[in-house]
C-alpha positions as semicolon CSV with decimal commas, in nm:
position;residue;x (nm);y (nm);z (nm)
1;X;14,272;2,843;16,232
2;X;13,927;2,851;16,067
3;X;13,593;2,947;16,229
4;X;13,252;2,921;16,091
5;X;13,103;3,268;16,046
6;X;12,723;3,275;16,068
7;X;12,702;3,587;15,850
8;X;12,877;3,442;15,539
9;X;12,783;3,071;15,617
10;X;13,152;2,973;15,562
11;X;13,451;2,860;15,747
12;X;13,699;3,157;15,721
13;X;14,062;3,183;15,830
14;X;14,068;3,384;16,146
15;X;14,301;3,690;16,174
16;X;14,250;3,971;16,422
17;X;14,202;4,324;16,320
18;X;14,495;4,431;16,523
19;X;14,799;4,211;16,533
20;X;14,778;3,947;16,810
21;X;14,507;4,123;17,002
22;X;14,162;3,972;16,979
23;X;13,856;4,155;17,092
24;X;13,552;3,937;17,168
25;X;13,197;4,028;17,277
26;X;12,979;3,758;17,425
27;X;12,611;3,788;17,514
28;X;12,568;3,728;17,880
29;X;12,276;3,603;18,093
30;X;11,931;3,763;18,116
31;X;11,900;3,746;18,498
32;X;11,510;3,743;18,530
33;X;11,570;3,368;18,589
34;X;11,842;3,135;18,692
35;X;12,065;3,002;18,408
36;X;12,030;2,637;18,316
37;X;12,280;2,395;18,157
38;X;12,170;2,487;17,799
39;X;12,275;2,846;17,870
40;X;12,599;2,719;18,015
41;X;12,672;2,515;17,703
42;X;12,715;2,839;17,515
43;X;12,938;2,995;17,776
44;X;13,154;2,685;17,783
45;X;13,194;2,701;17,397
46;X;13,301;3,064;17,435
47;X;13,538;2,969;17,714
48;X;13,711;2,708;17,496
49;X;13,732;2,966;17,212
50;X;13,902;3,214;17,446
51;X;14,139;2,958;17,598
52;X;14,233;2,820;17,260
53;X;14,317;3,160;17,118
54;X;14,536;3,222;17,419
55;X;14,698;2,875;17,363
56;X;14,787;3,002;17,017
57;X;14,949;3,312;17,156
58;X;14,674;3,576;17,106
59;X;14,599;3,838;17,378
60;X;14,220;3,822;17,429
61;X;14,003;4,108;17,549
62;X;13,657;3,970;17,617
63;X;13,348;4,164;17,723
64;X;13,028;4,004;17,846
65;X;12,714;4,191;17,929
66;X;12,453;4,110;18,203
67;X;12,099;4,186;18,089
68;X;11,937;4,318;18,407
69;X;11,703;4,564;18,232
70;X;11,431;4,402;18,013
71;X;11,059;4,324;18,027
72;X;11,070;3,996;18,220
73;X;11,306;4,127;18,481
74;X;11,100;4,449;18,533
75;X;10,776;4,240;18,561
76;X;10,933;4,018;18,819
77;X;11,061;4,303;19,030
78;X;10,717;4,473;19,013
79;X;10,536;4,159;19,113
80;X;10,766;4,107;19,406
81;X;10,766;4,479;19,507
82;X;11,138;4,502;19,481
83;X;11,402;4,700;19,279
84;X;11,564;4,536;18,983
85;X;11,886;4,501;19,183
86;X;11,710;4,330;19,473
87;X;11,529;4,090;19,255
88;X;11,833;3,987;19,064
89;X;12,107;3,976;19,330
90;X;12,077;3,610;19,414
91;X;12,051;3,507;19,044
92;X;12,364;3,692;18,953
93;X;12,547;3,554;19,253
94;X;12,441;3,194;19,165
95;X;12,531;3,256;18,801
96;X;12,890;3,331;18,886
97;X;12,919;3,056;19,153
98;X;12,818;2,794;18,898
99;X;13,044;2,969;18,634
100;X;13,340;2,920;18,855
101;X;13,249;2,559;18,940
102;X;13,245;2,479;18,575
103;X;13,597;2,612;18,535
104;X;13,497;2,905;18,317
105;X;13,745;3,200;18,285
106;X;13,594;3,532;18,400
107;X;13,570;3,793;18,114
108;X;13,793;4,081;18,144
109;X;13,486;4,306;18,158
110;X;13,149;4,207;18,279
111;X;12,901;4,498;18,209
112;X;12,555;4,526;18,356
113;X;12,302;4,688;18,119
114;X;12,170;4,901;18,410
115;X;12,512;5,069;18,445
116;X;12,530;5,163;18,081
117;X;12,200;5,328;18,010
118;X;12,374;5,676;17,920
119;X;12,567;5,502;17,648
120;X;12,257;5,342;17,523
121;X;12,068;5,674;17,510
122;X;12,361;5,838;17,335
123;X;12,364;5,559;17,074
124;X;11,993;5,593;17,009
125;X;12,025;5,962;16,957
126;X;12,302;5,890;16,704
127;X;12,082;5,635;16,515
128;X;11,789;5,879;16,516
129;X;12,008;6,161;16,383
130;X;12,072;5,946;16,076
131;X;11,697;5,901;16,011
132;X;11,646;5,531;16,114
133;X;11,404;5,594;16,402
134;X;11,025;5,638;16,434
135;X;10,846;5,767;16,737
136;X;10,535;5,608;16,881
137;X;10,344;5,705;17,193
138;X;10,514;5,428;17,394
139;X;10,860;5,490;17,278
140;X;11,121;5,505;17,009
141;X;11,153;5,237;16,742
142;X;11,404;5,132;16,473
143;X;11,245;5,157;16,123
144;X;11,365;4,843;15,958
145;X;11,247;4,947;15,617
146;X;11,519;5,216;15,610
147;X;11,796;4,961;15,666
148;X;11,847;4,792;15,335
149;X;12,048;4,500;15,465
150;X;11,813;4,398;15,738
151;X;11,778;4,024;15,756
152;X;12,134;3,959;15,628
153;X;12,232;3,748;15,926
154;X;11,935;3,528;15,932
155;X;11,897;3,542;15,556
156;X;11,544;3,658;15,553
157;X;11,438;3,602;15,190
158;X;11,088;3,727;15,154
159;X;11,000;3,850;15,513
160;X;10,652;3,968;15,573
161;X;10,670;4,328;15,698
162;X;10,394;4,396;15,954
163;X;10,419;4,765;15,916
164;X;10,405;4,855;16,279
165;X;10,604;4,869;16,592
166;X;10,649;4,563;16,813
167;X;10,697;4,615;17,180
168;X;10,799;4,258;17,251
169;X;11,184;4,224;17,226
170;X;11,156;3,849;17,185
171;X;10,921;3,803;16,887
172;X;11,092;3,576;16,632
173;X;10,833;3,564;16,361
174;X;10,781;3,828;16,091
175;X;10,943;4,166;16,043
176;X;10,873;4,439;16,292
177;X;11,010;4,778;16,381
178;X;11,183;4,699;16,712
179;X;11,206;4,900;17,026
180;X;11,508;5,120;17,113
181;X;11,357;5,299;17,410
182;X;11,043;5,234;17,612
183;X;10,867;5,525;17,771
184;X;10,785;5,473;18,138
185;X;10,445;5,342;18,234
186;X;10,319;5,285;18,592
187;X;10,343;4,910;18,538
188;X;10,731;4,952;18,515
189;X;10,751;5,054;18,870
190;X;11,093;5,199;18,964
191;X;11,268;5,088;18,642
192;X;11,316;5,420;18,473
193;X;11,593;5,659;18,370
194;X;11,600;5,999;18,222
195;X;11,676;6,054;17,861
196;X;11,623;6,289;17,563
197;X;11,320;6,067;17,486
198;X;11,161;6,106;17,817
199;X;11,170;5,880;18,121
200;X;11,186;5,522;18,052
201;X;11,430;5,240;17,981
202;X;11,623;5,100;17,696
203;X;11,511;4,806;17,470
204;X;11,692;4,473;17,502
205;X;11,880;4,483;17,167
206;X;12,049;4,833;17,210
207;X;12,244;4,732;17,524
208;X;12,480;4,496;17,336
209;X;12,557;4,753;17,056
210;X;12,632;5,019;17,312
211;X;12,829;4,812;17,557
212;X;13,043;4,660;17,277
213;X;13,118;5,005;17,130
214;X;13,207;5,130;17,473
215;X;13,467;4,870;17,543
216;X;13,571;4,723;17,213
217;X;13,518;5,016;16,965
218;X;13,302;5,031;16,651
219;X;13,455;4,716;16,504
220;X;13,592;4,415;16,680
221;X;13,689;4,054;16,590
222;X;13,437;3,809;16,727
223;X;13,069;3,817;16,844
224;X;12,938;3,510;17,011
225;X;12,611;3,382;17,144
226;X;12,358;3,100;17,132
227;X;12,183;3,004;16,805
228;X;11,866;3,166;16,949
229;X;12,032;3,502;16,945
230;X;12,073;3,505;16,571
231;X;11,720;3,642;16,518
232;X;11,612;3,888;16,629
233;X;11,879;3,989;16,874
234;X;12,194;3,977;16,672
235;X;12,010;4,075;16,352
236;X;11,891;4,400;16,535
237;X;12,246;4,457;16,681
238;X;12,385;4,465;16,323
239;X;12,112;4,709;16,214
240;X;12,164;4,938;16,515
241;X;12,542;4,947;16,495
242;X;12,560;4,981;16,115
243;X;12,294;5,258;16,125
244;X;12,515;5,454;16,361
245;X;12,854;5,382;16,220
246;X;12,813;5,244;15,873
247;X;13,046;4,953;15,980
248;X;12,975;4,581;16,040
249;X;13,039;4,564;16,416
250;X;13,209;4,219;16,421
251;X;13,409;4,036;16,162
252;X;13,309;3,688;16,279
253;X;12,969;3,591;16,420
254;X;12,977;3,254;16,604
255;X;12,681;3,073;16,743
256;X;12,639;2,764;16,961
257;X;12,350;2,532;16,887
258;X;12,085;2,433;17,131
259;X;12,114;2,170;17,403
260;X;11,802;1,957;17,417
261;X;11,667;1,716;17,691
262;X;11,547;1,387;17,561
263;X;11,538;1,547;17,214
264;X;11,297;1,819;17,337
265;X;11,373;2,187;17,350
266;X;11,479;2,325;17,691
267;X;11,205;2,534;17,834
268;X;11,163;2,696;18,177
269;X;10,796;2,730;18,115
270;X;10,755;2,346;18,085
271;X;11,021;2,261;18,341
272;X;11,228;2,068;18,076
273;X;11,556;2,207;18,225
274;X;11,846;2,105;18,439
275;X;12,058;2,334;18,648
276;X;12,426;2,289;18,753
277;X;12,332;2,283;19,128
278;X;12,058;2,035;19,065
279;X;12,282;1,797;18,887
280;X;12,549;1,829;19,152
281;X;12,295;1,716;19,410
282;X;12,236;1,409;19,175
283;X;12,606;1,330;19,185
284;X;12,730;1,495;18,873
285;X;13,032;1,702;18,946
286;X;13,073;2,037;18,753
287;X;13,399;1,931;18,576
288;X;13,218;1,612;18,444
289;X;12,928;1,827;18,330
290;X;13,186;2,057;18,149
291;X;13,323;1,760;17,971
292;X;12,986;1,648;17,844
293;X;12,884;1,998;17,730
294;X;13,214;2,048;17,532
295;X;13,242;1,694;17,400
296;X;13,045;1,761;17,098
297;X;13,093;2,018;16,823
298;X;12,949;2,354;16,928
299;X;12,754;2,387;16,596
300;X;12,585;2,057;16,648
301;X;12,274;2,011;16,849
302;X;12,349;1,814;17,173
303;X;12,097;1,602;17,348
304;X;12,121;1,558;17,727
305;X;12,007;1,263;17,911
306;X;12,167;1,100;18,217
307;X;12,233;0,789;18,032
308;X;12,408;0,948;17,740
309;X;12,626;1,151;17,982
310;X;12,728;0,850;18,185
311;X;12,843;0,669;17,867
312;X;13,065;0,967;17,780
313;X;13,191;0,990;18,138
314;X;13,319;0,631;18,120
315;X;13,560;0,745;17,839
316;X;13,674;1,044;18,050
317;X;13,732;0,830;18,364
318;X;13,939;0,574;18,163
319;X;14,139;0,868;18,022
320;X;14,196;1,005;18,369
321;X;14,309;0,677;18,497
322;X;14,560;0,642;18,210
323;X;14,694;0,986;18,277
324;X;14,749;0,907;18,639
325;X;14,930;0,582;18,543
326;X;15,150;0,773;18,298
327;X;15,225;1,030;18,556
328;X;15,336;0,754;18,792
329;X;15,552;0,593;18,521
330;X;15,715;0,922;18,407
331;X;15,881;0,998;18,746
332;X;16,075;1,309;18,774
333;X;16,254;1,438;18,468
334;X;16,294;1,733;18,221
335;X;15,983;1,941;18,181
336;X;16,091;1,968;17,813
337;X;16,065;1,593;17,757
338;X;15,909;1,506;17,418
339;X;15,842;1,197;17,232
340;X;15,693;1,101;16,893
341;X;15,377;1,006;17,078
342;X;15,359;1,345;17,250
343;X;15,422;1,526;16,917
344;X;15,150;1,324;16,745
345;X;14,905;1,395;17,034
346;X;14,958;1,783;17,011
347;X;14,949;1,779;16,635
348;X;14,622;1,588;16,629
349;X;14,467;1,813;16,891
350;X;14,573;2,140;16,725
351;X;14,455;2,030;16,372
352;X;14,112;1,936;16,522
353;X;14,081;2,263;16,708
354;X;14,199;2,467;16,408
355;X;13,901;2,326;16,228
356;X;13,636;2,543;16,388
357;X;13,706;2,422;16,741
358;X;13,630;2,057;16,668
359;X;13,630;1,942;17,016
360;X;13,466;1,608;16,936
361;X;13,756;1,510;16,712
362;X;14,013;1,655;16,951
363;X;13,880;1,429;17,239
364;X;13,864;1,127;17,006
365;X;14,232;1,164;16,908
366;X;14,336;1,218;17,273
367;X;14,140;0,910;17,397
368;X;14,286;0,692;17,100
369;X;14,641;0,784;17,178
370;X;14,595;0,737;17,550
371;X;14,448;0,389;17,468
372;X;14,767;0,314;17,265
373;X;14,989;0,438;17,547
374;X;14,801;0,225;17,797
375;X;14,873;-0,086;17,586
376;X;15,233;0,002;17,537
377;X;15,268;0,063;17,910
378;X;15,108;-0,280;17,988
379;X;15,361;-0,458;17,755
380;X;15,655;-0,268;17,906
381;X;15,731;-0,088;17,586
382;X;15,657;0,272;17,706
383;X;15,964;0,453;17,827
384;X;15,947;0,701;18,119
385;X;16,047;0,986;17,896
386;X;15,768;0,896;17,658
387;X;15,519;0,899;17,935
388;X;15,657;1,221;18,068
389;X;15,612;1,384;17,721
390;X;15,258;1,264;17,694
391;X;15,168;1,402;18,038
392;X;15,317;1,740;17,954
393;X;15,118;1,742;17,628
394;X;14,799;1,657;17,810
395;X;14,870;1,939;18,059
396;X;14,915;2,175;17,788
397;X;14,592;2,076;17,602
398;X;14,405;2,078;17,919
399;X;14,466;2,447;17,956
400;X;14,201;2,467;17,683
401;X;13,973;2,175;17,767
402;X;13,983;2,204;18,144
403;X;13,871;1,845;18,214
404;X;14,155;1,592;18,166
405;X;14,360;1,683;18,479
406;X;14,064;1,743;18,713
407;X;14,078;1,534;19,027
408;X;13,701;1,514;19,057
409;X;13,567;1,164;18,993
410;X;13,295;1,123;18,731
């Protein structure tokens, strides 16, 4: 199995650090707003990754954070006169409700940033003890000039260093010293914790370094996220973790490309977004949306329009119809039933998925073989044991894909 590693820009053969145990960290939602289908495309890619690793016999330990402490969330809570927990309760509930409807497996560990502030403060102390910090009136910052490998993930060639601290965790242009700890200000309301650096709260980037170390150790196998996380978030994670430990935290860095709408970037500000619940009200069932969002290679940009999705769903509906017919033809028989068609189906699926989770090719091969099986069945040349073998193979593959055996109409 090969996976494309963003750090090396190469497909590399995957092998865990510890036998058959795979440790994965995935960046979770920032719950200052509701998650849209572009966010869920990334989570679905990660779900397919976890499921395929388990399909291949690996034991997966997955950790996902929830960013419930950051500037936008604090501002929303202050504006509404509520605590962070009160302001975010419904967003977190909705997130996991839609997560479950899309058939995503829950991570073994879901870690809220607000519940891991002591670990973050401890990690900041460790980073500072090694000389990578600078103190400003408004907080503690990471001095990027002291970390020689900064920019390695994004491959910043000749970045312009602005020579000062940046208190905006989301700035993507230029090179800034980024915030590790923000000292409390009256505008922060109740969002504050005690620390060696004074009352305040952690920056956005430190949470993932601290949480991954807490549950996965200083080095783990795979770090996932959306392509927008590459810089500055994951770049800063690498700097923080390596400054503290001297070790690259993850062996593989995997990133899912953006979902666009009518070829325009999704943006909550412009309203160019769709939500799972919104699409369901329009007649799109979650399992059908799941299919569309995983039907393209995760490293390719995917454009969403209702028209494009409906065309893809015609293929899925035809496949489901064929599977139902094969199930009826197969009758009752040995669960171990195999056939040359079933072996070809499984082999084609696995070779596609072993090539950096090429779901597009996997679906193409599945649909083609089901089409051939449909023709054989119509001509009376498909034996019950062949049908049974194909159905068993489909059920096995659908433990990864999660769409072929769904009863929901598309």
